[in-house]
PDB file of C-alpha atoms in Angstrom:
ATOM      1  CA  MET A   1     195.013  82.843 174.593  1.00  0.00           C
ATOM      2  CA  LYS A   2     197.752  81.935 176.972  1.00  0.00           C
ATOM      3  CA  ARG A   3     200.097  84.604 177.679  1.00  0.00           C
ATOM      4  CA  MET A   4     203.557  83.796 176.113  1.00  0.00           C
ATOM      5  CA  LEU A   5     206.231  84.529 178.852  1.00  0.00           C
ATOM      6  CA  LYS A   6     209.196  87.081 178.126  1.00  0.00           C
ATOM      7  CA  LEU A   7     211.964  85.281 176.324  1.00  0.00           C
ATOM      8  CA  GLN A   8     214.980  84.514 178.634  1.00  0.00           C
ATOM      9  CA  ILE A   9     217.763  85.354 176.185  1.00  0.00           C
ATOM     10  CA  ALA A  10     219.437  88.861 176.061  1.00  0.00           C
ATOM     11  CA  ASP A  11     219.324  89.081 172.303  1.00  0.00           C
ATOM     12  CA  SER A  12     216.071  88.104 170.586  1.00  0.00           C
ATOM     13  CA  SER A  13     217.684  88.244 167.216  1.00  0.00           C
ATOM     14  CA  TYR A  14     219.616  85.157 168.028  1.00  0.00           C
ATOM     15  CA  CYS A  15     219.393  82.501 165.401  1.00  0.00           C
ATOM     16  CA  LEU A  16     220.432  78.651 166.270  1.00  0.00           C
ATOM     17  CA  LEU A  17     223.981  79.068 164.790  1.00  0.00           C
ATOM     18  CA  SER A  18     225.061  82.381 166.231  1.00  0.00           C
ATOM     19  CA  TYR A  19     223.416  81.223 169.748  1.00  0.00           C
ATOM     20  CA  LYS A  20     225.818  78.386 169.461  1.00  0.00           C
ATOM     21  CA  LYS A  21     228.823  80.443 168.733  1.00  0.00           C
ATOM     22  CA  HIS A  22     227.735  82.617 171.668  1.00  0.00           C
ATOM     23  CA  LEU A  23     227.800  79.534 174.047  1.00  0.00           C
ATOM     24  CA  GLU A  24     231.045  78.176 172.498  1.00  0.00           C
ATOM     25  CA  GLU A  25     232.724  81.703 173.411  1.00  0.00           C
ATOM     26  CA  LEU A  26     231.113  81.546 177.019  1.00  0.00           C
ATOM     27  CA  LYS A  27     232.570  78.035 177.292  1.00  0.00           C
ATOM     28  CA  LYS A  28     236.219  79.418 176.853  1.00  0.00           C
ATOM     29  CA  THR A  29     236.058  81.246 180.100  1.00  0.00           C
ATOM     30  CA  ALA A  30     233.745  79.254 181.999  1.00  0.00           C
ATOM     31  CA  ARG A  31     234.638  78.069 185.427  1.00  0.00           C
ATOM     32  CA  GLU A  32     235.378  74.551 186.627  1.00  0.00           C
ATOM     33  CA  GLY A  33     235.055  74.695 190.258  1.00  0.00           C
ATOM     34  CA  LYS A  34     235.156  77.675 192.735  1.00  0.00           C
ATOM     35  CA  ASP A  35     235.316  81.341 192.014  1.00  0.00           C
ATOM     36  CA  PRO A  36     238.836  82.400 192.427  1.00  0.00           C
ATOM     37  CA  HIS A  37     237.755  85.610 193.888  1.00  0.00           C
ATOM     38  CA  CYS A  38     235.548  84.252 196.339  1.00  0.00           C
ATOM     39  CA  THR A  39     236.569  85.178 200.248  1.00  0.00           C
ATOM     40  CA  LYS A  40     234.302  83.016 201.954  1.00  0.00           C
ATOM     41  CA  CYS A  41     235.728  79.562 201.030  1.00  0.00           C
ATOM     42  CA  ASP A  42     238.993  77.972 201.196  1.00  0.00           C
ATOM     43  CA  GLU A  43     241.148  76.971 198.196  1.00  0.00           C
ATOM     44  CA  PHE A  44     239.153  73.645 197.781  1.00  0.00           C
ATOM     45  CA  GLY A  45     235.673  75.576 197.730  1.00  0.00           C
ATOM     46  CA  PHE A  46     234.511  74.774 201.404  1.00  0.00           C
ATOM     47  CA  VAL A  47     233.286  77.477 203.556  1.00  0.00           C
ATOM     48  CA  LYS A  48     235.693  78.867 206.008  1.00  0.00           C
ATOM     49  CA  GLY A  49     234.777  78.838 209.753  1.00  0.00           C
ATOM     50  CA  SER A  50     231.929  76.369 209.571  1.00  0.00           C
ATOM     51  CA  LYS A  51     230.966  74.573 212.687  1.00  0.00           C
ATOM     52  CA  SER A  52     229.353  71.727 210.732  1.00  0.00           C
ATOM     53  CA  ILE A  53     231.169  68.254 211.044  1.00  0.00           C
ATOM     54  CA  VAL A  54     230.431  67.888 207.291  1.00  0.00           C
ATOM     55  CA  PRO A  55     232.283  70.505 205.194  1.00  0.00           C
ATOM     56  CA  ILE A  56     229.862  72.669 203.369  1.00  0.00           C
ATOM     57  CA  VAL A  57     230.492  73.524 199.834  1.00  0.00           C
ATOM     58  CA  CYS A  58     230.569  77.252 199.033  1.00  0.00           C
ATOM     59  CA  TYR A  59     227.661  78.650 196.730  1.00  0.00           C
ATOM     60  CA  CYS A  60     230.461  79.873 194.480  1.00  0.00           C
ATOM     61  CA  VAL A  61     231.455  76.517 193.377  1.00  0.00           C
ATOM     62  CA  SER A  62     230.002  75.632 189.976  1.00  0.00           C
ATOM     63  CA  ASP A  63     230.846  73.429 187.083  1.00  0.00           C
ATOM     64  CA  GLU A  64     229.931  76.223 184.429  1.00  0.00           C
ATOM     65  CA  LYS A  65     231.716  74.383 181.480  1.00  0.00           C
ATOM     66  CA  SER A  66     229.657  71.137 181.791  1.00  0.00           C
ATOM     67  CA  LYS A  67     226.576  73.096 181.987  1.00  0.00           C
ATOM     68  CA  ILE A  68     227.364  75.157 178.895  1.00  0.00           C
ATOM     69  CA  GLU A  69     228.452  71.743 177.097  1.00  0.00           C
ATOM     70  CA  LYS A  70     225.047  70.360 177.901  1.00  0.00           C
ATOM     71  CA  LYS A  71     223.443  73.374 176.433  1.00  0.00           C
ATOM     72  CA  ILE A  72     225.427  72.986 173.144  1.00  0.00           C
ATOM     73  CA  GLU A  73     224.504  69.292 173.056  1.00  0.00           C
ATOM     74  CA  ASP A  74     220.790  70.203 173.433  1.00  0.00           C
ATOM     75  CA  LEU A  75     221.155  72.880 170.800  1.00  0.00           C
ATOM     76  CA  GLU A  76     222.748  70.160 168.335  1.00  0.00           C
ATOM     77  CA  ILE A  77     219.442  68.273 168.677  1.00  0.00           C
ATOM     78  CA  ILE A  78     217.217  71.356 168.143  1.00  0.00           C
ATOM     79  CA  ILE A  79     219.355  72.141 164.854  1.00  0.00           C
ATOM     80  CA  LYS A  80     218.645  68.664 163.736  1.00  0.00           C
ATOM     81  CA  ARG A  81     214.783  69.058 164.444  1.00  0.00           C
ATOM     82  CA  TYR A  82     215.076  72.348 162.592  1.00  0.00           C
ATOM     83  CA  ASN A  83     216.651  70.825 159.449  1.00  0.00           C
ATOM     84  CA  THR A  84     213.968  67.957 159.518  1.00  0.00           C
ATOM     85  CA  VAL A  85     211.220  70.572 159.394  1.00  0.00           C
ATOM     86  CA  PHE A  86     212.853  73.198 156.855  1.00  0.00           C
ATOM     87  CA  ASN A  87     215.638  71.120 155.214  1.00  0.00           C
ATOM     88  CA  LYS A  88     218.410  73.339 155.847  1.00  0.00           C
ATOM     89  CA  LEU A  89     219.363  76.067 158.193  1.00  0.00           C
ATOM     90  CA  ASP A  90     219.645  79.570 156.948  1.00  0.00           C
ATOM     91  CA  ASN A  91     223.327  80.469 158.110  1.00  0.00           C
ATOM     92  CA  ASP A  92     223.523  83.104 160.561  1.00  0.00           C
ATOM     93  CA  MET A  93     220.193  84.673 159.478  1.00  0.00           C
ATOM     94  CA  THR A  94     218.842  86.791 162.444  1.00  0.00           C
ATOM     95  CA  LEU A  95     216.120  89.321 162.750  1.00  0.00           C
ATOM     96  CA  ASN A  96     218.686  92.069 162.582  1.00  0.00           C
ATOM     97  CA  ILE A  97     220.381  90.763 159.413  1.00  0.00           C
ATOM     98  CA  PHE A  98     216.835  90.394 157.853  1.00  0.00           C
ATOM     99  CA  ALA A  99     215.717  93.981 158.872  1.00  0.00           C
ATOM    100  CA  GLU A 100     218.928  95.003 157.050  1.00  0.00           C
ATOM    101  CA  LYS A 101     218.651  92.948 153.994  1.00  0.00           C
ATOM    102  CA  PHE A 102     214.856  93.308 153.287  1.00  0.00           C
ATOM    103  CA  ASN A 103     214.919  96.851 154.615  1.00  0.00           C
ATOM    104  CA  ASN A 104     212.245  96.055 157.077  1.00  0.00           C
ATOM    105  CA  GLN A 105     213.369  97.597 160.271  1.00  0.00           C
ATOM    106  CA  LYS A 106     209.909  98.591 161.383  1.00  0.00           C
ATOM    107  CA  LEU A 107     208.462  95.244 161.055  1.00  0.00           C
ATOM    108  CA  VAL A 108     211.172  93.582 162.904  1.00  0.00           C
ATOM    109  CA  SER A 109     211.107  96.178 165.723  1.00  0.00           C
ATOM    110  CA  SER A 110     207.387  95.223 166.218  1.00  0.00           C
ATOM    111  CA  ILE A 111     208.098  91.578 166.116  1.00  0.00           C
ATOM    112  CA  LYS A 112     211.034  92.053 168.767  1.00  0.00           C
ATOM    113  CA  LYS A 113     208.485  93.981 170.995  1.00  0.00           C
ATOM    114  CA  TYR A 114     206.024  91.145 170.669  1.00  0.00           C
ATOM    115  CA  LEU A 115     208.599  88.681 171.527  1.00  0.00           C
ATOM    116  CA  GLU A 116     210.159  90.691 174.481  1.00  0.00           C
ATOM    117  CA  LEU A 117     206.745  91.333 176.147  1.00  0.00           C
ATOM    118  CA  GLY A 118     205.161  88.117 175.548  1.00  0.00           C
ATOM    119  CA  SER A 119     201.518  88.040 174.337  1.00  0.00           C
ATOM    120  CA  MET A 120     198.039  86.888 174.422  1.00  0.00           C
ATOM    121  CA  ASN A 121     197.466  87.821 170.719  1.00  0.00           C
ATOM    122  CA  SER A 122     198.274  85.613 167.590  1.00  0.00           C
ATOM    123  CA  LEU A 123     200.359  87.310 164.638  1.00  0.00           C
ATOM    124  CA  TYR A 124     199.029  87.602 161.077  1.00  0.00           C
ATOM    125  CA  ILE A 125     202.034  88.276 159.017  1.00  0.00           C
ATOM    126  CA  GLU A 126     200.761  89.332 155.465  1.00  0.00           C
ATOM    127  CA  GLY A 127     202.848  90.218 152.348  1.00  0.00           C
ATOM    128  CA  GLU A 128     203.188  89.340 148.704  1.00  0.00           C
ATOM    129  CA  SER A 129     205.645  86.412 147.466  1.00  0.00           C
ATOM    130  CA  GLY A 130     209.361  87.268 148.057  1.00  0.00           C
ATOM    131  CA  THR A 131     208.884  89.633 151.116  1.00  0.00           C
ATOM    132  CA  GLY A 132     210.430  86.950 153.511  1.00  0.00           C
ATOM    133  CA  LYS A 133     207.319  85.527 155.289  1.00  0.00           C
ATOM    134  CA  THR A 134     208.577  81.977 155.527  1.00  0.00           C
ATOM    135  CA  THR A 135     212.128  83.225 156.394  1.00  0.00           C
ATOM    136  CA  MET A 136     210.549  85.172 159.230  1.00  0.00           C
ATOM    137  CA  LEU A 137     208.723  81.875 160.507  1.00  0.00           C
ATOM    138  CA  LYS A 138     212.137  80.091 160.395  1.00  0.00           C
ATOM    139  CA  MET A 139     213.838  82.773 162.496  1.00  0.00           C
ATOM    140  CA  LEU A 140     210.759  82.947 165.028  1.00  0.00           C
ATOM    141  CA  TRP A 141     211.108  79.058 165.246  1.00  0.00           C
ATOM    142  CA  GLN A 142     214.794  79.203 166.143  1.00  0.00           C
ATOM    143  CA  ILE A 143     214.144  82.106 168.933  1.00  0.00           C
ATOM    144  CA  TYR A 144     211.284  80.084 170.191  1.00  0.00           C
ATOM    145  CA  ALA A 145     213.396  76.858 170.284  1.00  0.00           C
ATOM    146  CA  ILE A 146     216.493  78.506 172.017  1.00  0.00           C
ATOM    147  CA  ASN A 147     213.923  79.530 174.821  1.00  0.00           C
ATOM    148  CA  ASN A 148     212.293  76.049 175.169  1.00  0.00           C
ATOM    149  CA  ILE A 149     209.229  77.178 173.635  1.00  0.00           C
ATOM    150  CA  LYS A 150     207.936  74.473 171.456  1.00  0.00           C
ATOM    151  CA  ALA A 151     206.606  75.512 167.978  1.00  0.00           C
ATOM    152  CA  LEU A 152     204.721  73.407 165.518  1.00  0.00           C
ATOM    153  CA  TYR A 153     205.494  74.588 162.042  1.00  0.00           C
ATOM    154  CA  MET A 154     202.785  73.537 159.243  1.00  0.00           C
ATOM    155  CA  LYS A 155     202.908  74.386 155.574  1.00  0.00           C
ATOM    156  CA  ALA A 156     199.122  75.163 154.590  1.00  0.00           C
ATOM    157  CA  SER A 157     199.542  73.429 151.148  1.00  0.00           C
ATOM    158  CA  SER A 158     200.875  70.357 152.533  1.00  0.00           C
ATOM    159  CA  PHE A 159     197.886  69.882 154.957  1.00  0.00           C
ATOM    160  CA  GLU A 160     195.582  70.630 151.984  1.00  0.00           C
ATOM    161  CA  ASP A 161     197.613  67.819 149.999  1.00  0.00           C
ATOM    162  CA  MET A 162     197.028  65.569 152.757  1.00  0.00           C
ATOM    163  CA  HIS A 163     193.247  65.718 152.589  1.00  0.00           C
ATOM    164  CA  LYS A 164     193.195  66.126 148.664  1.00  0.00           C
ATOM    165  CA  ASN A 165     194.950  62.531 148.567  1.00  0.00           C
ATOM    166  CA  LEU A 166     192.480  61.169 151.191  1.00  0.00           C
ATOM    167  CA  PHE A 167     189.660  62.652 149.165  1.00  0.00           C
ATOM    168  CA  ASN A 168     190.961  60.976 146.038  1.00  0.00           C
ATOM    169  CA  LYS A 169     191.326  57.711 147.840  1.00  0.00           C
ATOM    170  CA  ASN A 170     187.702  57.893 149.098  1.00  0.00           C
ATOM    171  CA  ALA A 171     188.856  58.175 152.598  1.00  0.00           C
ATOM    172  CA  GLN A 172     189.876  54.495 152.820  1.00  0.00           C
ATOM    173  CA  ASP A 173     193.598  55.278 153.574  1.00  0.00           C
ATOM    174  CA  ARG A 174     193.885  54.698 157.286  1.00  0.00           C
ATOM    175  CA  ASP A 175     197.689  55.457 157.489  1.00  0.00           C
ATOM    176  CA  LEU A 176     196.692  58.927 155.776  1.00  0.00           C
ATOM    177  CA  LYS A 177     193.904  59.539 158.233  1.00  0.00           C
ATOM    178  CA  SER A 178     196.034  58.695 160.921  1.00  0.00           C
ATOM    179  CA  SER A 179     198.840  61.128 159.917  1.00  0.00           C
ATOM    180  CA  ILE A 180     196.045  64.090 159.592  1.00  0.00           C
ATOM    181  CA  ASP A 181     194.715  63.130 163.055  1.00  0.00           C
ATOM    182  CA  ALA A 182     198.204  62.824 164.450  1.00  0.00           C
ATOM    183  CA  LYS A 183     199.027  66.471 163.008  1.00  0.00           C
ATOM    184  CA  ILE A 184     196.036  68.026 164.623  1.00  0.00           C
ATOM    185  CA  ASP A 185     196.591  66.309 167.775  1.00  0.00           C
ATOM    186  CA  ASN A 186     200.205  67.592 167.918  1.00  0.00           C
ATOM    187  CA  ILE A 187     199.032  70.791 168.747  1.00  0.00           C
ATOM    188  CA  LYS A 188     198.595  69.882 172.417  1.00  0.00           C
ATOM    189  CA  PHE A 189     202.440  69.390 172.556  1.00  0.00           C
ATOM    190  CA  ALA A 190     203.228  72.800 171.182  1.00  0.00           C
ATOM    191  CA  ASP A 191     203.045  76.253 172.666  1.00  0.00           C
ATOM    192  CA  ILE A 192     203.033  78.232 169.213  1.00  0.00           C
ATOM    193  CA  ILE A 193     201.364  76.881 166.052  1.00  0.00           C
ATOM    194  CA  MET A 194     202.690  78.340 162.871  1.00  0.00           C
ATOM    195  CA  ILE A 195     200.711  78.012 159.747  1.00  0.00           C
ATOM    196  CA  ASP A 196     202.685  79.110 156.464  1.00  0.00           C
ATOM    197  CA  ASP A 197     200.787  80.651 153.452  1.00  0.00           C
ATOM    198  CA  ILE A 198     197.140  79.867 155.011  1.00  0.00           C
ATOM    199  CA  ASP A 199     195.584  81.535 152.074  1.00  0.00           C
ATOM    200  CA  SER A 200     197.505  79.514 149.357  1.00  0.00           C
ATOM    201  CA  VAL A 201     194.801  76.498 149.435  1.00  0.00           C
ATOM    202  CA  GLY A 202     191.376  78.029 149.631  1.00  0.00           C
ATOM    203  CA  PHE A 203     190.435  75.349 152.126  1.00  0.00           C
ATOM    204  CA  HIS A 204     188.638  73.377 149.652  1.00  0.00           C
ATOM    205  CA  TYR A 205     189.591  69.770 150.658  1.00  0.00           C
ATOM    206  CA  ALA A 206     190.762  70.383 154.034  1.00  0.00           C
ATOM    207  CA  ALA A 207     187.856  72.563 155.342  1.00  0.00           C
ATOM    208  CA  GLU A 208     186.929  69.892 158.023  1.00  0.00           C
ATOM    209  CA  GLY A 209     190.507  69.484 159.065  1.00  0.00           C
ATOM    210  CA  TYR A 210     190.957  73.191 159.436  1.00  0.00           C
ATOM    211  CA  TYR A 211     187.788  73.233 161.526  1.00  0.00           C
ATOM    212  CA  LYS A 212     189.188  70.510 163.863  1.00  0.00           C
ATOM    213  CA  LEU A 213     192.637  72.387 163.858  1.00  0.00           C
ATOM    214  CA  PHE A 214     191.296  75.695 164.930  1.00  0.00           C
ATOM    215  CA  ASP A 215     188.805  74.299 167.397  1.00  0.00           C
ATOM    216  CA  LYS A 216     191.715  72.496 169.228  1.00  0.00           C
ATOM    217  CA  ILE A 217     193.671  75.666 168.983  1.00  0.00           C
ATOM    218  CA  ARG A 218     190.898  77.625 170.804  1.00  0.00           C
ATOM    219  CA  GLU A 219     190.061  74.765 173.224  1.00  0.00           C
ATOM    220  CA  LEU A 220     193.827  74.606 174.441  1.00  0.00           C
ATOM    221  CA  GLU A 221     194.274  78.343 174.157  1.00  0.00           C
ATOM    222  CA  LYS A 222     197.309  78.267 171.887  1.00  0.00           C
ATOM    223  CA  THR A 223     199.034  81.118 170.345  1.00  0.00           C
ATOM    224  CA  VAL A 224     199.144  81.262 166.449  1.00  0.00           C
ATOM    225  CA  ILE A 225     201.351  82.907 163.859  1.00  0.00           C
ATOM    226  CA  LEU A 226     199.892  82.679 160.395  1.00  0.00           C
ATOM    227  CA  THR A 227     201.432  84.018 157.008  1.00  0.00           C
ATOM    228  CA  SER A 228     199.424  84.875 154.010  1.00  0.00           C
ATOM    229  CA  ASN A 229     199.599  86.638 150.804  1.00  0.00           C
ATOM    230  CA  LYS A 230     196.114  88.260 151.558  1.00  0.00           C
ATOM    231  CA  SER A 231     195.373  90.840 154.214  1.00  0.00           C
ATOM    232  CA  TYR A 232     193.281  89.352 157.292  1.00  0.00           C
ATOM    233  CA  ILE A 233     190.073  90.931 155.947  1.00  0.00           C
ATOM    234  CA  GLY A 234     190.768  89.582 152.609  1.00  0.00           C
ATOM    235  CA  LEU A 235     191.344  86.206 154.009  1.00  0.00           C
ATOM    236  CA  MET A 236     188.113  86.251 155.787  1.00  0.00           C
ATOM    237  CA  ASN A 237     186.137  87.556 152.921  1.00  0.00           C
ATOM    238  CA  SER A 238     187.443  84.670 150.735  1.00  0.00           C
ATOM    239  CA  LEU A 239     185.985  82.410 153.274  1.00  0.00           C
ATOM    240  CA  ASN A 240     182.513  83.905 152.789  1.00  0.00           C
ATOM    241  CA  ILE A 241     180.205  81.371 151.216  1.00  0.00           C
ATOM    242  CA  LYS A 242     178.524  83.916 149.015  1.00  0.00           C
ATOM    243  CA  THR A 243     181.733  84.448 147.207  1.00  0.00           C
ATOM    244  CA  ARG A 244     182.689  80.843 146.764  1.00  0.00           C
ATOM    245  CA  LYS A 245     181.577  78.289 144.139  1.00  0.00           C
ATOM    246  CA  ASP A 246     182.503  75.152 146.127  1.00  0.00           C
ATOM    247  CA  ASN A 247     179.532  75.285 148.520  1.00  0.00           C
ATOM    248  CA  ILE A 248     181.395  74.224 151.634  1.00  0.00           C
ATOM    249  CA  ASP A 249     178.855  75.015 154.457  1.00  0.00           C
ATOM    250  CA  GLU A 250     181.573  74.199 157.260  1.00  0.00           C
ATOM    251  CA  ILE A 251     183.372  77.272 156.200  1.00  0.00           C
ATOM    252  CA  LYS A 252     181.291  80.404 156.869  1.00  0.00           C
ATOM    253  CA  GLY A 253     180.053  79.821 160.380  1.00  0.00           C
ATOM    254  CA  ARG A 254     182.310  77.198 161.907  1.00  0.00           C
ATOM    255  CA  LEU A 255     185.824  78.181 160.643  1.00  0.00           C
ATOM    256  CA  THR A 256     185.679  81.925 160.345  1.00  0.00           C
ATOM    257  CA  SER A 257     184.409  82.071 163.864  1.00  0.00           C
ATOM    258  CA  ARG A 258     187.325  80.228 165.189  1.00  0.00           C
ATOM    259  CA  LEU A 259     189.905  82.411 163.184  1.00  0.00           C
ATOM    260  CA  LYS A 260     188.079  85.540 164.529  1.00  0.00           C
ATOM    261  CA  ASN A 261     188.626  84.436 168.029  1.00  0.00           C
ATOM    262  CA  LEU A 262     192.479  84.472 167.575  1.00  0.00           C
ATOM    263  CA  ASN A 263     193.033  88.112 168.713  1.00  0.00           C
ATOM    264  CA  ILE A 264     195.108  88.837 165.736  1.00  0.00           C
ATOM    265  CA  ILE A 265     197.731  91.357 165.651  1.00  0.00           C
ATOM    266  CA  GLU A 266     198.377  92.161 161.933  1.00  0.00           C
ATOM    267  CA  LEU A 267     201.827  93.026 160.551  1.00  0.00           C
ATOM    268  CA  GLU A 268     202.474  93.716 156.849  1.00  0.00           C
ATOM    269  CA  MET A 269     205.690  92.906 155.240  1.00  0.00           C
ATOM    270  CA  GLN A 270     206.741  95.073 152.392  1.00  0.00           C
ATOM    271  CA  LYS A 271     208.744  94.268 149.333  1.00  0.00           C
ATOM    272  CA  PHE A 272     211.878  96.101 148.992  1.00  0.00           C
ATOM    273  CA  GLU A 273     214.893  95.561 146.630  1.00  0.00           C
ATOM    274  CA  ILE A 274     217.397  93.284 148.393  1.00  0.00           C
ATOM    275  CA  LYS A 275     220.639  95.020 149.344  1.00  0.00           C
ATOM    276  CA  SER A 276     223.672  93.733 147.514  1.00  0.00           C
ATOM    277  CA  ASP A 277     227.109  93.161 149.275  1.00  0.00           C
ATOM    278  CA  LYS A 278     228.240  96.275 147.513  1.00  0.00           C
ATOM    279  CA  LEU A 279     225.352  98.339 148.754  1.00  0.00           C
ATOM    280  CA  ALA A 280     225.611  97.035 152.346  1.00  0.00           C
ATOM    281  CA  SER A 281     229.329  97.671 152.645  1.00  0.00           C
TER     282      SER A 281
END
């Protein structure tokens, strides 16, 4: 797998909204011109004592405010893209807030370390319903987006439903086939592929689609983040043809071999009682 570079922000717990607030605060004190404390240039920002015929602009001259404004504009575009994928933004939800709310400090600490170091490994986040797996993916998507790392989010049930509809229509729907092919092809444009609740569908209709999906992931050396209600071993066992009744021959050798090649780091999310405002205060 390709190594993801260390993230270039100071705080890996930022969400889109808190990062926007951070930029807006920076904008208030940003410079529009020369550094007033610089001693190497005159009041207009030109280097003193230069023998050049053309005045030389000092390195301290910078339009920081415009640069920050451009970052905020880009962030607005990212927020709109997020809302397209997830319907709405979770207000101010960050890794730190998640750790406190769900009492998952150890898990969040591990994920932060993974983000900070960069990794050649894929993440497999397991846990029962209600432990916050999808919320975690939403936060990771934001952190990657802030750092210009392209994340492709897929809900496994939606991928399965597309193939189910295609199956029901006897594979005659060209537009649906094109949508499926485009979704698989979009992997080449992403740095991270996120697949939510991968165990929820059983791979019945979409077995061939998943084969193509993971084959392209392996070919392009992409990093994957998977969430599941099952353990990684449990997922692999559920794909074993001996324990299944649907006789999908593609599953055992082709799909499991690609899943095994993901270099998985497995993290377990545990369910705790969510803290109320009174408990948190």
